[in-house]
Amino acid sequence: MTPGTGADAIVGALIRLGVRHAFGISGANIEDLWLGVQQRRPQITAVLSKHEHSAGTAADAYARLTGSLGVVMTTSGGGAMNLVPALAESRASRVPVLAIVGEPPADLQGRGAFQDTSRRGDVDAQAVFRAVSTFCVRPTTVQGLSCLVEEAGRTALGEKAPAVVLVAKNLQQASCEPGAPDAAVEPTAMCRSAPDPAAISAAALVLRQHPVVIVAGDEVSRTDAQAEVAHLATILDAQVAVTPDARDAFDNGDPRFAGVVGAMGHASAAAALAKAEVCLLIGTRLPLLARQDHEEMLLKRTLVSIARAAPFLSSPHTMHIGGDVVVNVRALVRELDGAARDEIAEARTGLTVAGEDIHEYGSAAILQVIERALPVDAVVLVDAGNTGAHAVHGIRAPRHGRWLLAMGMAGMGYTFGGAIGAAFATGKRVVVLAGDGAFFMHGLEIHTAVEHQLPITYVIFDNRAHGMCLVRERLLLGEESGSNRFRQARIGAGLAAMFPGLDATDCESLPELERAIRRAVGQPGPALVCARLSEVEVPPFASLRHAFAARAAATSGTLS
Ligand SMILES: Cc1ncc(C[n+]2csc(CCOP(=O)(O)OP(=O)(O)O)c2C)c(N)n1
């Protein structure tokens, strides 16, 4: 085998890690690696993003949907700094992403090098990335580079967190011995931890004796544990509620489905929690938006938690079983399966989608149209703001599909990069639900979907405002600053003009929107539907609904 370069060694390591797609943007200090990746197509392909944030969220969504590593490559300076918010999301949501970030040649670092974020310049990228990763290294020699990249990838997978390797340009160009043969390692095989029998028995004992409600979180979908959770629900005769980021953790059409918990959730989920004595948390730490409005009640319940990390909330009777979610749920199923069914209390109620006034052409009605058009295996990505709250509350996850909501940082615009990663990860229909504000932030990532003709349907909820902020200031601050409203734009018409061939429409009525959605979902490639709303609605967000109800002046359910 002929000696290669450091860049070749990195690419070899990525291939051995099982990586098929790497997202990012090239630049002077990463171009050698970028070229190295492209030379190894089709084993591995570089996907050019429009912004490093979107490259990062593409890698994040790719990892969430495949259970394997998401990879992002950026140059130093602005490219590296643009990546920070995306890695913060991955860190907070425990997603394995490997970032390879270029650095200026060592001999120029600290001497006015271009885009110098090495320790020797004024900005130290390693210090920045350490805050949003659990592994961040800056190798100084090309020897061992491929092993280091493999180690970074394995650490990301093992710790479910971002890992960053900062590689100076001279190392990417340096000659080195080839690494191990590409096919020699099975990198993404995860070693599952064994269950703790004593903890499982103790949990089973509690669950057998009292009425149980299950709250399933996003670790359930990410570890493919839906079937195990459904089985457990049957054995326990329990209702199942889901967290806002985990609508795909349990069949939304199942009679046991109790809806979504938390700020954007359903009255039926609160009722299910109220009826039960034990709350079995599976695959969630119950962050604030998932427990808001239930906290007082939960503190009076026995909490049994099965998740990688302990819940943020603990009642006086909390039992946490850490480690592998699937392994522990299976062990619990085995332990409980022999239990006499009549010892298990009845704990069922019907699902109510909490009292919504459905405006003729408002978010709730539009979401119903979208729900009817969704392919059964679609991937739904939900953005921030009013639009996100409406979607969490008002649209069922497709039965065999997936649901992504980036709750770690709740950053607007996640879905635009995320959709690119989702399309490459699954090849399925991907549907983005985002506000106009989120679109203006990162929406030009649609360019990447057009370029690769990816099967992505974008639905933009255009209320000509940062709706959530507008509602918050009107209802919670009592005064509007006047800065959260926009002039009218024509997003659909604009994109249709910008990208010839892209089916992009502005809709002003439900029948028009229904036709456009059906057409968009049927396209092999991308399409966009912009729902032009006449009003900013109060979203189904508990604190805002309470504030709205308290205001006698408001009568119509909308803020105009
Ligand atoms: C990156 C980022 N900046 C600011 C916020 C705070 N924020 C939450 S919702 C929102 C407005 C969202 O507006 P839009 O995307 O139009 O959705 P809408 O609320 O109108 O449905 C803002 C600014 C955020 N979540 N993320």
Coordinates of C-alpha atoms and ligand atoms in Angstrom, one line a residue:
M1 CA 0.0 0.0 0.0
T2 CA 1.4 3.4 -0.9
P3 CA 1.9 6.0 1.8
G4 CA -0.9 8.6 1.8
T5 CA -1.5 12.0 3.4
G6 CA -2.9 12.9 6.8
A7 CA -6.2 13.7 5.0
D8 CA -6.2 10.2 3.5
A9 CA -5.6 8.7 7.0
I10 CA -8.6 10.7 8.4
V11 CA -10.8 9.6 5.5
G12 CA -9.8 6.0 6.1
A13 CA -10.7 6.3 9.8
L14 CA -14.1 7.8 8.9
I15 CA -14.8 4.9 6.5
R16 CA -13.8 2.4 9.2
L17 CA -16.2 4.1 11.6
G18 CA -18.9 3.3 9.1
V19 CA -19.5 6.9 8.0
R20 CA -21.2 7.3 4.6
H21 CA -22.0 11.0 4.5
A22 CA -20.0 14.0 5.9
F23 CA -21.7 17.4 6.0
G24 CA -20.0 20.7 5.9
I25 CA -18.4 23.6 4.0
S26 CA -14.9 23.6 2.6
G27 CA -12.3 26.3 3.0
A28 CA -8.6 26.9 3.0
N29 CA -7.9 25.0 6.1
I30 CA -10.1 21.9 5.5
E31 CA -9.9 21.6 1.7
D32 CA -7.4 18.8 1.8
L33 CA -9.7 16.7 3.9
W34 CA -12.7 17.7 1.8
L35 CA -10.9 16.6 -1.4
G36 CA -9.8 13.4 0.3
V37 CA -13.4 12.5 1.1
Q38 CA -14.6 13.3 -2.3
Q39 CA -11.9 11.1 -3.8
R40 CA -13.4 8.1 -1.9
R41 CA -16.9 8.4 -3.3
P42 CA -19.2 6.4 -3.2
Q43 CA -17.8 4.8 0.0
I44 CA -18.1 8.2 1.6
T45 CA -19.6 11.5 0.2
A46 CA -19.2 15.1 1.3
V47 CA -22.5 17.0 1.3
L48 CA -22.0 20.7 0.8
S49 CA -24.2 22.8 3.2
K50 CA -25.0 26.5 3.0
H51 CA -24.0 27.3 6.6
E52 CA -21.9 25.4 9.1
H53 CA -24.8 25.5 11.6
S54 CA -26.9 23.6 9.1
A55 CA -24.1 21.2 8.4
G56 CA -24.0 20.5 12.2
T57 CA -27.7 20.0 12.5
A58 CA -27.7 17.8 9.4
A59 CA -25.1 15.6 11.1
D60 CA -27.1 15.8 14.3
A61 CA -30.3 14.6 12.6
Y62 CA -28.4 12.0 10.7
A63 CA -27.1 10.6 14.0
R64 CA -30.5 10.7 15.7
L65 CA -32.1 8.8 12.9
T66 CA -29.5 6.2 12.1
G67 CA -28.2 5.6 15.6
S68 CA -24.7 6.0 14.2
L69 CA -22.2 8.8 13.9
G70 CA -23.0 12.1 12.3
V71 CA -20.0 13.8 10.8
V72 CA -19.4 17.5 10.0
M73 CA -16.3 19.1 8.5
T74 CA -15.6 22.8 8.6
T75 CA -12.7 25.2 8.1
S76 CA -11.2 27.3 11.0
G77 CA -12.2 30.9 11.8
G78 CA -15.8 31.8 10.9
G79 CA -16.6 28.2 9.7
A80 CA -15.5 26.8 13.1
M81 CA -17.4 29.4 15.1
N82 CA -20.6 28.9 13.0
L83 CA -20.6 25.3 14.1
V84 CA -20.8 26.0 17.9
P85 CA -24.6 26.3 18.3
A86 CA -25.2 23.0 16.4
L87 CA -22.7 21.1 18.6
A88 CA -24.3 22.7 21.7
E89 CA -27.6 21.1 20.5
S90 CA -25.9 17.8 20.1
R91 CA -24.3 18.0 23.5
A92 CA -27.5 18.9 25.3
S93 CA -29.5 16.3 23.4
R94 CA -26.8 13.6 23.8
V95 CA -26.2 13.0 20.1
P96 CA -23.0 11.4 18.8
V97 CA -21.5 13.9 16.3
L98 CA -17.9 14.0 15.2
A99 CA -16.6 17.3 14.0
I100 CA -13.3 17.6 12.1
V101 CA -12.3 21.2 12.0
G102 CA -9.4 22.6 10.0
E103 CA -6.7 24.9 11.5
P104 CA -4.1 27.0 9.8
P105 CA -0.6 25.5 9.1
A106 CA 1.3 25.3 12.3
D107 CA 4.1 27.5 11.2
L108 CA 1.7 30.4 10.5
Q109 CA -0.4 30.0 13.7
G110 CA -0.1 33.1 15.8
R111 CA 1.6 35.0 13.0
G112 CA -1.4 36.5 11.3
A113 CA -2.5 33.2 9.7
F114 CA -5.8 33.3 7.8
Q115 CA -8.8 32.4 10.0
D116 CA -6.6 31.7 13.0
T117 CA -8.5 30.0 15.7
S118 CA -5.5 28.0 16.9
R119 CA -4.4 28.6 20.5
R120 CA -1.7 30.9 19.2
G121 CA -4.1 33.4 17.7
D122 CA -6.5 35.5 19.7
V123 CA -9.3 32.9 19.6
D124 CA -8.8 29.4 20.8
A125 CA -11.2 27.0 19.0
Q126 CA -10.3 24.2 21.4
A127 CA -11.4 26.2 24.4
V128 CA -14.7 27.1 22.6
F129 CA -15.4 23.5 21.5
R130 CA -14.5 22.0 24.9
A131 CA -17.6 23.7 26.2
V132 CA -19.9 21.9 23.8
S133 CA -18.2 18.5 23.4
T134 CA -16.8 15.8 25.7
F135 CA -13.7 15.1 23.6
C136 CA -11.7 17.8 21.9
V137 CA -8.2 17.2 20.7
R138 CA -5.6 19.1 18.6
P139 CA -3.0 16.6 17.3
T140 CA 0.5 17.9 16.7
T141 CA 1.8 15.1 14.5
V142 CA 0.4 13.1 11.6
Q143 CA 1.5 9.8 13.3
G144 CA -1.5 8.2 14.9
L145 CA -3.9 10.7 13.3
S146 CA -6.2 7.9 12.0
C147 CA -6.3 6.2 15.4
L148 CA -7.1 9.5 17.0
V149 CA -10.0 10.1 14.7
E150 CA -11.3 6.6 15.3
E151 CA -11.0 7.2 19.0
A152 CA -12.9 10.5 18.7
G153 CA -15.7 8.7 16.7
R154 CA -15.9 5.9 19.2
T155 CA -16.0 8.3 22.1
A156 CA -18.8 10.3 20.5
L157 CA -20.8 7.0 20.0
G158 CA -20.0 5.7 23.5
E159 CA -20.7 9.0 25.4
K160 CA -23.5 10.1 23.1
A161 CA -21.9 13.5 22.7
P162 CA -20.0 15.5 20.2
A163 CA -16.2 14.9 19.7
V164 CA -14.0 17.4 18.0
V165 CA -10.7 16.9 16.2
L166 CA -8.8 20.1 15.2
V167 CA -6.4 19.3 12.4
A168 CA -3.9 21.8 11.1
K169 CA -3.6 22.1 7.4
N170 CA 0.1 20.9 7.4
L171 CA -1.0 17.7 9.1
Q172 CA -3.7 17.1 6.5
Q173 CA -1.0 17.4 3.8
A174 CA 1.8 15.5 5.5
S175 CA 2.8 12.1 4.3
C176 CA 2.1 9.2 6.5
E177 CA 1.8 5.4 6.6
P178 CA -1.6 4.1 5.6
G179 CA -3.9 3.1 8.5
A180 CA -5.6 -0.3 8.8
P181 CA -7.5 -1.7 5.8
D182 CA -10.8 0.0 5.5
A183 CA -13.0 -3.0 6.1
A184 CA -11.2 -4.4 9.1
V185 CA -13.2 -2.8 11.9
E186 CA -16.9 -2.9 12.8
P187 CA -17.0 0.5 14.3
T188 CA -20.6 1.3 15.2
A189 CA -21.3 -1.9 17.0
M190 CA -22.3 -0.7 20.4
C191 CA -21.6 -2.8 23.4
R192 CA -24.8 -3.0 25.5
S193 CA -24.5 -2.8 29.2
A194 CA -26.1 -5.7 31.2
P195 CA -29.2 -4.9 33.3
D196 CA -28.9 -4.8 37.1
P197 CA -31.2 -7.7 38.3
A198 CA -31.7 -6.2 41.8
A199 CA -32.8 -2.8 40.4
I200 CA -35.1 -4.4 37.8
S201 CA -36.8 -6.6 40.5
A202 CA -37.2 -3.6 42.8
A203 CA -38.8 -1.6 39.9
A204 CA -41.0 -4.5 38.9
L205 CA -42.3 -4.8 42.5
V206 CA -43.4 -1.2 42.6
L207 CA -44.9 -1.3 39.1
R208 CA -46.9 -4.4 39.9
Q209 CA -48.6 -3.0 42.9
H210 CA -49.9 0.4 41.7
P211 CA -51.6 1.9 38.7
V212 CA -48.8 3.1 36.3
V213 CA -48.6 5.7 33.6
I214 CA -45.6 5.5 31.2
V215 CA -43.9 8.7 29.9
A216 CA -41.7 7.9 27.0
G217 CA -39.0 10.2 25.7
D218 CA -36.7 10.5 22.7
E219 CA -34.2 7.9 23.9
V220 CA -37.0 5.4 23.1
S221 CA -37.1 6.2 19.4
R222 CA -33.4 6.7 19.2
T223 CA -32.7 3.3 20.6
D224 CA -35.5 1.6 18.6
A225 CA -37.2 0.6 21.8
Q226 CA -40.8 1.4 20.7
A227 CA -41.9 -2.2 20.5
E228 CA -40.5 -2.9 24.0
V229 CA -42.3 0.1 25.4
A230 CA -45.6 -1.0 23.8
H231 CA -45.2 -4.4 25.2
L232 CA -44.5 -3.0 28.7
A233 CA -47.6 -0.8 28.4
T234 CA -49.7 -3.9 27.6
I235 CA -48.3 -5.9 30.5
L236 CA -48.9 -3.0 32.9
D237 CA -52.1 -2.0 31.3
A238 CA -50.8 1.5 31.3
Q239 CA -51.5 4.5 29.3
V240 CA -48.5 6.0 27.5
A241 CA -47.8 9.7 27.2
V242 CA -44.8 11.1 25.3
T243 CA -42.5 14.1 25.7
P244 CA -42.7 16.8 23.1
D245 CA -39.6 15.6 21.3
A246 CA -40.8 12.0 21.2
R247 CA -44.1 11.8 19.5
D248 CA -42.7 8.8 17.6
A249 CA -42.0 6.9 20.8
F250 CA -45.5 5.3 20.9
D251 CA -48.2 4.8 18.3
N252 CA -50.2 8.0 18.3
G253 CA -53.3 6.1 17.1
D254 CA -53.1 3.4 19.9
P255 CA -56.0 3.5 22.4
R256 CA -53.4 3.6 25.2
F257 CA -51.9 6.8 23.8
A258 CA -52.5 9.6 26.3
G259 CA -50.9 12.5 24.3
V260 CA -48.0 14.8 25.0
V261 CA -46.9 15.9 28.4
G262 CA -45.7 19.3 29.4
A263 CA -46.1 22.9 28.3
M264 CA -47.4 22.1 24.8
G265 CA -49.2 19.0 25.8
H266 CA -52.7 17.5 26.2
A267 CA -55.2 17.5 29.0
S268 CA -55.5 13.7 28.5
A269 CA -51.8 13.3 29.4
A270 CA -52.3 15.3 32.5
A271 CA -55.4 13.2 33.4
A272 CA -53.4 10.0 32.9
L273 CA -50.7 11.3 35.2
A274 CA -53.3 12.3 37.8
K275 CA -54.9 8.8 37.7
A276 CA -51.7 6.9 38.2
E277 CA -49.7 6.3 41.4
V278 CA -46.5 5.4 39.7
C279 CA -45.0 7.3 36.7
L280 CA -42.6 5.1 34.7
L281 CA -40.2 7.5 32.8
I282 CA -38.6 5.7 29.9
G283 CA -35.8 7.4 27.9
T284 CA -36.3 10.9 29.2
R285 CA -34.8 13.2 31.9
L286 CA -38.1 15.2 31.8
P287 CA -36.7 18.6 31.0
L288 CA -38.8 21.7 31.9
L289 CA -40.9 21.8 28.8
A290 CA -41.8 18.1 29.3
R291 CA -42.8 18.5 33.0
Q292 CA -44.3 22.0 33.1
D293 CA -47.7 22.1 34.6
H294 CA -47.2 18.5 36.0
E295 CA -44.3 19.2 38.4
E296 CA -46.4 19.4 41.6
M297 CA -48.3 16.3 40.8
L298 CA -45.2 14.3 39.8
L299 CA -43.5 15.2 43.1
K300 CA -46.3 13.3 44.8
R301 CA -45.9 10.2 42.6
T302 CA -43.4 7.3 42.8
L303 CA -41.1 7.8 39.8
V304 CA -39.4 4.9 38.2
S305 CA -36.9 6.1 35.6
I306 CA -35.2 4.0 32.9
A307 CA -32.8 6.3 30.9
R308 CA -29.2 6.9 30.4
A309 CA -29.2 9.7 32.9
A310 CA -31.3 10.4 36.0
P311 CA -34.4 12.7 35.7
F312 CA -34.1 16.4 36.4
L313 CA -37.0 16.0 38.8
S314 CA -37.0 13.5 41.7
S315 CA -39.8 12.8 44.1
P316 CA -39.1 11.5 47.5
H317 CA -39.7 8.0 45.9
T318 CA -37.6 8.0 42.8
M319 CA -35.8 5.0 41.5
H320 CA -33.4 5.4 38.6
I321 CA -32.0 2.6 36.4
G322 CA -29.2 4.0 34.2
G323 CA -27.5 2.4 31.2
D324 CA -29.0 1.0 28.1
V325 CA -32.7 1.7 27.7
V326 CA -33.6 -1.2 25.5
V327 CA -31.8 -3.7 27.6
N328 CA -33.4 -2.5 30.8
V329 CA -36.9 -2.3 29.3
R330 CA -36.5 -5.9 28.0
A331 CA -35.3 -7.1 31.4
L332 CA -38.3 -5.4 33.0
V333 CA -40.7 -7.0 30.5
R334 CA -39.2 -10.4 31.4
E335 CA -39.5 -9.7 35.1
L336 CA -43.1 -8.5 34.8
D337 CA -44.5 -10.9 32.2
G338 CA -45.2 -13.6 34.8
A339 CA -47.1 -11.2 37.1
A340 CA -50.7 -11.9 37.7
R341 CA -52.6 -9.4 35.5
D342 CA -55.4 -8.8 38.0
E343 CA -52.9 -7.4 40.4
I344 CA -52.3 -4.6 38.0
A345 CA -54.6 -1.7 38.4
E346 CA -56.8 -0.3 35.6
A347 CA -55.4 3.1 34.5
R348 CA -56.9 4.0 31.2
T349 CA -58.7 7.0 29.8
G350 CA -59.4 8.2 26.3
L351 CA -57.3 10.7 24.4
T352 CA -58.5 14.2 24.2
V353 CA -56.7 16.6 22.0
A354 CA -57.0 19.5 24.4
G355 CA -59.8 22.0 23.7
E356 CA -58.6 23.9 20.6
D357 CA -60.6 26.4 18.8
I358 CA -59.9 25.3 15.2
H359 CA -59.9 28.4 13.1
E360 CA -60.9 27.8 9.5
Y361 CA -57.4 28.7 8.3
G362 CA -55.3 28.5 11.4
S363 CA -52.3 26.4 12.5
A364 CA -54.5 23.6 14.0
A365 CA -56.5 23.2 10.8
I366 CA -53.4 23.3 8.6
L367 CA -51.7 20.6 10.7
Q368 CA -54.7 18.4 10.2
V369 CA -54.4 18.8 6.5
I370 CA -50.7 17.9 6.7
E371 CA -51.4 14.9 9.0
R372 CA -53.8 13.5 6.4
A373 CA -51.2 13.8 3.6
L374 CA -48.2 12.4 5.6
P375 CA -46.8 9.1 4.3
V376 CA -46.9 6.5 7.0
D377 CA -43.1 6.3 7.2
A378 CA -42.4 10.1 6.9
V379 CA -39.9 11.9 9.1
V380 CA -41.4 15.0 10.6
L381 CA -39.0 17.8 11.8
V382 CA -40.5 20.5 14.0
D383 CA -39.0 23.9 14.5
A384 CA -39.2 26.4 17.4
G385 CA -41.8 29.0 18.3
N386 CA -45.6 29.0 17.9
T387 CA -45.3 26.7 15.0
G388 CA -43.4 24.1 17.0
A389 CA -45.9 24.3 19.9
H390 CA -48.9 23.9 17.5
A391 CA -47.2 20.9 15.9
V392 CA -46.3 19.2 19.1
H393 CA -49.8 19.6 20.2
G394 CA -51.8 19.1 17.1
I395 CA -50.2 16.6 14.6
R396 CA -49.8 12.9 15.2
A397 CA -46.5 11.3 14.3
P398 CA -46.8 9.0 11.3
R399 CA -47.2 5.4 12.5
H400 CA -44.0 4.1 11.1
G401 CA -42.2 7.4 10.8
R402 CA -39.9 9.5 13.0
W403 CA -40.3 12.8 14.8
L404 CA -37.5 15.2 15.5
L405 CA -37.6 18.2 17.7
A406 CA -34.3 19.7 18.9
M407 CA -35.1 20.5 22.5
G408 CA -31.5 20.7 23.7
M409 CA -31.0 24.3 22.7
A410 CA -34.4 24.8 21.1
G411 CA -32.7 26.9 18.5
M412 CA -34.8 28.3 15.6
G413 CA -33.8 27.0 12.2
Y414 CA -32.6 23.5 13.3
T415 CA -35.0 21.8 10.9
F416 CA -33.5 23.2 7.7
G417 CA -30.1 21.5 8.2
G418 CA -31.8 18.7 10.0
A419 CA -34.0 17.8 7.1
I420 CA -30.9 17.4 4.8
G421 CA -29.4 15.0 7.3
A422 CA -32.7 13.2 7.7
A423 CA -33.1 12.8 3.9
F424 CA -29.7 11.3 3.5
A425 CA -30.1 9.1 6.6
T426 CA -33.5 7.6 5.7
G427 CA -34.3 8.2 2.0
K428 CA -37.9 8.7 3.2
R429 CA -40.2 11.7 2.8
V430 CA -39.1 14.4 5.2
V431 CA -41.5 17.1 6.3
V432 CA -40.3 20.4 7.8
L433 CA -42.8 22.4 9.9
A434 CA -41.2 25.9 10.6
G435 CA -42.2 29.5 11.2
D436 CA -41.3 32.3 8.8
G437 CA -38.8 33.6 11.4
A438 CA -37.0 30.2 11.4
F439 CA -37.1 30.2 7.6
F440 CA -35.4 33.6 7.4
M441 CA -32.7 32.4 9.8
H442 CA -31.6 29.2 8.0
G443 CA -34.1 28.5 5.2
L444 CA -31.6 29.0 2.4
E445 CA -30.4 25.5 3.2
I446 CA -33.3 24.6 0.8
H447 CA -30.6 25.1 -1.8
T448 CA -29.0 21.9 -0.7
A449 CA -32.3 20.0 -1.1
V450 CA -32.7 21.4 -4.6
E451 CA -29.1 20.6 -5.5
H452 CA -29.5 16.9 -4.4
Q453 CA -33.2 16.7 -5.3
L454 CA -34.0 15.4 -1.8
P455 CA -37.6 14.4 -0.9
I456 CA -38.2 17.2 1.5
T457 CA -41.5 19.0 1.9
Y458 CA -41.2 22.4 3.6
V459 CA -44.3 23.9 5.2
I460 CA -43.7 27.5 6.4
F461 CA -46.2 29.0 8.8
D462 CA -46.0 32.7 7.7
N463 CA -47.6 34.9 10.4
R464 CA -45.3 37.8 9.5
A465 CA -43.8 37.8 12.9
H466 CA -41.7 36.1 15.5
G467 CA -45.0 34.9 16.7
M468 CA -44.0 33.3 19.9
C469 CA -42.1 36.5 21.0
L470 CA -45.0 38.7 20.0
V471 CA -47.5 36.6 22.0
R472 CA -45.2 36.5 25.0
E473 CA -44.8 40.2 25.1
R474 CA -48.5 40.9 24.6
L475 CA -49.6 38.3 27.3
L476 CA -46.7 38.1 29.7
L477 CA -45.1 41.6 29.5
G478 CA -48.3 43.4 28.9
E479 CA -46.8 45.6 26.2
E480 CA -45.7 45.1 22.6
S481 CA -42.2 46.4 21.7
G482 CA -43.2 46.7 18.1
S483 CA -40.1 44.8 16.9
N484 CA -41.5 41.3 16.4
R485 CA -43.7 41.9 13.4
F486 CA -42.4 41.7 9.8
R487 CA -43.5 43.3 6.5
Q488 CA -45.3 41.0 4.2
A489 CA -43.0 38.7 2.2
R490 CA -43.7 36.3 -0.6
I491 CA -41.7 33.3 0.5
G492 CA -43.2 30.8 -2.0
A493 CA -43.1 33.1 -5.0
G494 CA -39.6 34.2 -4.0
L495 CA -38.2 30.7 -3.8
A496 CA -40.0 29.6 -7.0
A497 CA -38.2 32.5 -8.8
M498 CA -34.9 31.7 -7.1
F499 CA -34.8 28.0 -7.8
P500 CA -36.3 27.3 -11.3
G501 CA -38.2 24.0 -11.1
L502 CA -38.9 24.1 -7.4
D503 CA -42.6 23.8 -6.7
A504 CA -43.1 26.6 -4.1
T505 CA -46.5 28.1 -3.4
D506 CA -48.0 30.8 -1.2
C507 CA -51.4 29.7 0.1
E508 CA -54.2 31.8 1.6
S509 CA -57.0 29.3 2.1
L510 CA -57.4 25.8 3.3
P511 CA -58.5 24.2 0.0
E512 CA -55.6 25.9 -1.8
L513 CA -53.2 24.6 0.9
E514 CA -54.6 21.1 0.8
R515 CA -53.9 20.9 -2.9
A516 CA -50.4 22.3 -2.5
I517 CA -49.5 19.9 0.3
R518 CA -50.7 16.9 -1.6
R519 CA -48.7 18.0 -4.6
A520 CA -45.7 18.7 -2.5
V521 CA -45.7 15.4 -0.7
G522 CA -46.1 13.6 -4.0
Q523 CA -43.0 15.1 -5.6
P524 CA -39.9 13.0 -5.8
G525 CA -37.8 16.0 -4.9
P526 CA -38.2 19.1 -2.7
A527 CA -41.2 21.4 -2.6
L528 CA -42.3 24.2 -0.4
V529 CA -45.8 25.3 0.8
C530 CA -46.0 28.7 2.5
A531 CA -49.2 29.0 4.6
R532 CA -49.9 32.7 4.8
L533 CA -51.7 33.3 8.0
S534 CA -53.7 36.4 8.7
E535 CA -53.2 36.4 12.4
V536 CA -50.7 35.5 15.1
E537 CA -52.4 32.8 17.2
V538 CA -51.9 32.1 20.9
P539 CA -50.2 28.7 20.7
P540 CA -51.2 25.7 22.8
F541 CA -48.6 26.5 25.4
A542 CA -49.8 26.2 29.0
S543 CA -48.5 29.5 30.4
L544 CA -49.7 31.5 27.4
R545 CA -53.1 29.9 27.4
H546 CA -53.5 30.6 31.0
A547 CA -52.5 34.2 30.5
F548 CA -54.8 34.5 27.6
A549 CA -57.7 33.1 29.4
A550 CA -57.1 35.7 32.2
R551 CA -57.4 38.6 29.8
A552 CA -60.9 39.6 29.5
A553 CA -60.2 42.0 26.6
A554 CA -59.2 39.2 24.2
T555 CA -62.2 37.4 22.7
S556 CA -61.3 35.5 19.5
G557 CA -58.4 33.3 20.4
T558 CA -56.1 35.3 18.3
L559 CA -53.9 38.4 18.7
S560 CA -54.2 40.7 15.8
Ligands
LIG1 C1 -31.7 30.7 17.6 C2 -32.8 31.2 18.4 N1 -32.9 32.6 18.7 C3 -34.0 33.0 19.4 C4 -34.9 32.2 19.9 C5 -36.1 32.7 20.7 N2 -37.3 32.5 20.0 C6 -38.1 31.5 20.3 S1 -39.5 31.4 19.3 C7 -39.0 32.7 18.4 C8 -39.8 33.3 17.3 C9 -40.1 32.2 16.3 O1 -40.6 32.8 15.1 P1 -41.1 32.0 13.9 O2 -40.0 31.1 13.5 O3 -41.6 32.9 12.9 O4 -42.2 31.1 14.5 P2 -43.6 31.5 15.1 O5 -43.4 31.6 16.6 O6 -44.0 32.8 14.5 O7 -44.5 30.4 14.7 C10 -37.8 33.3 19.0 C11 -37.1 34.5 18.4 C12 -34.7 30.8 19.6 N3 -35.5 29.9 20.1 N4 -33.7 30.4 18.9

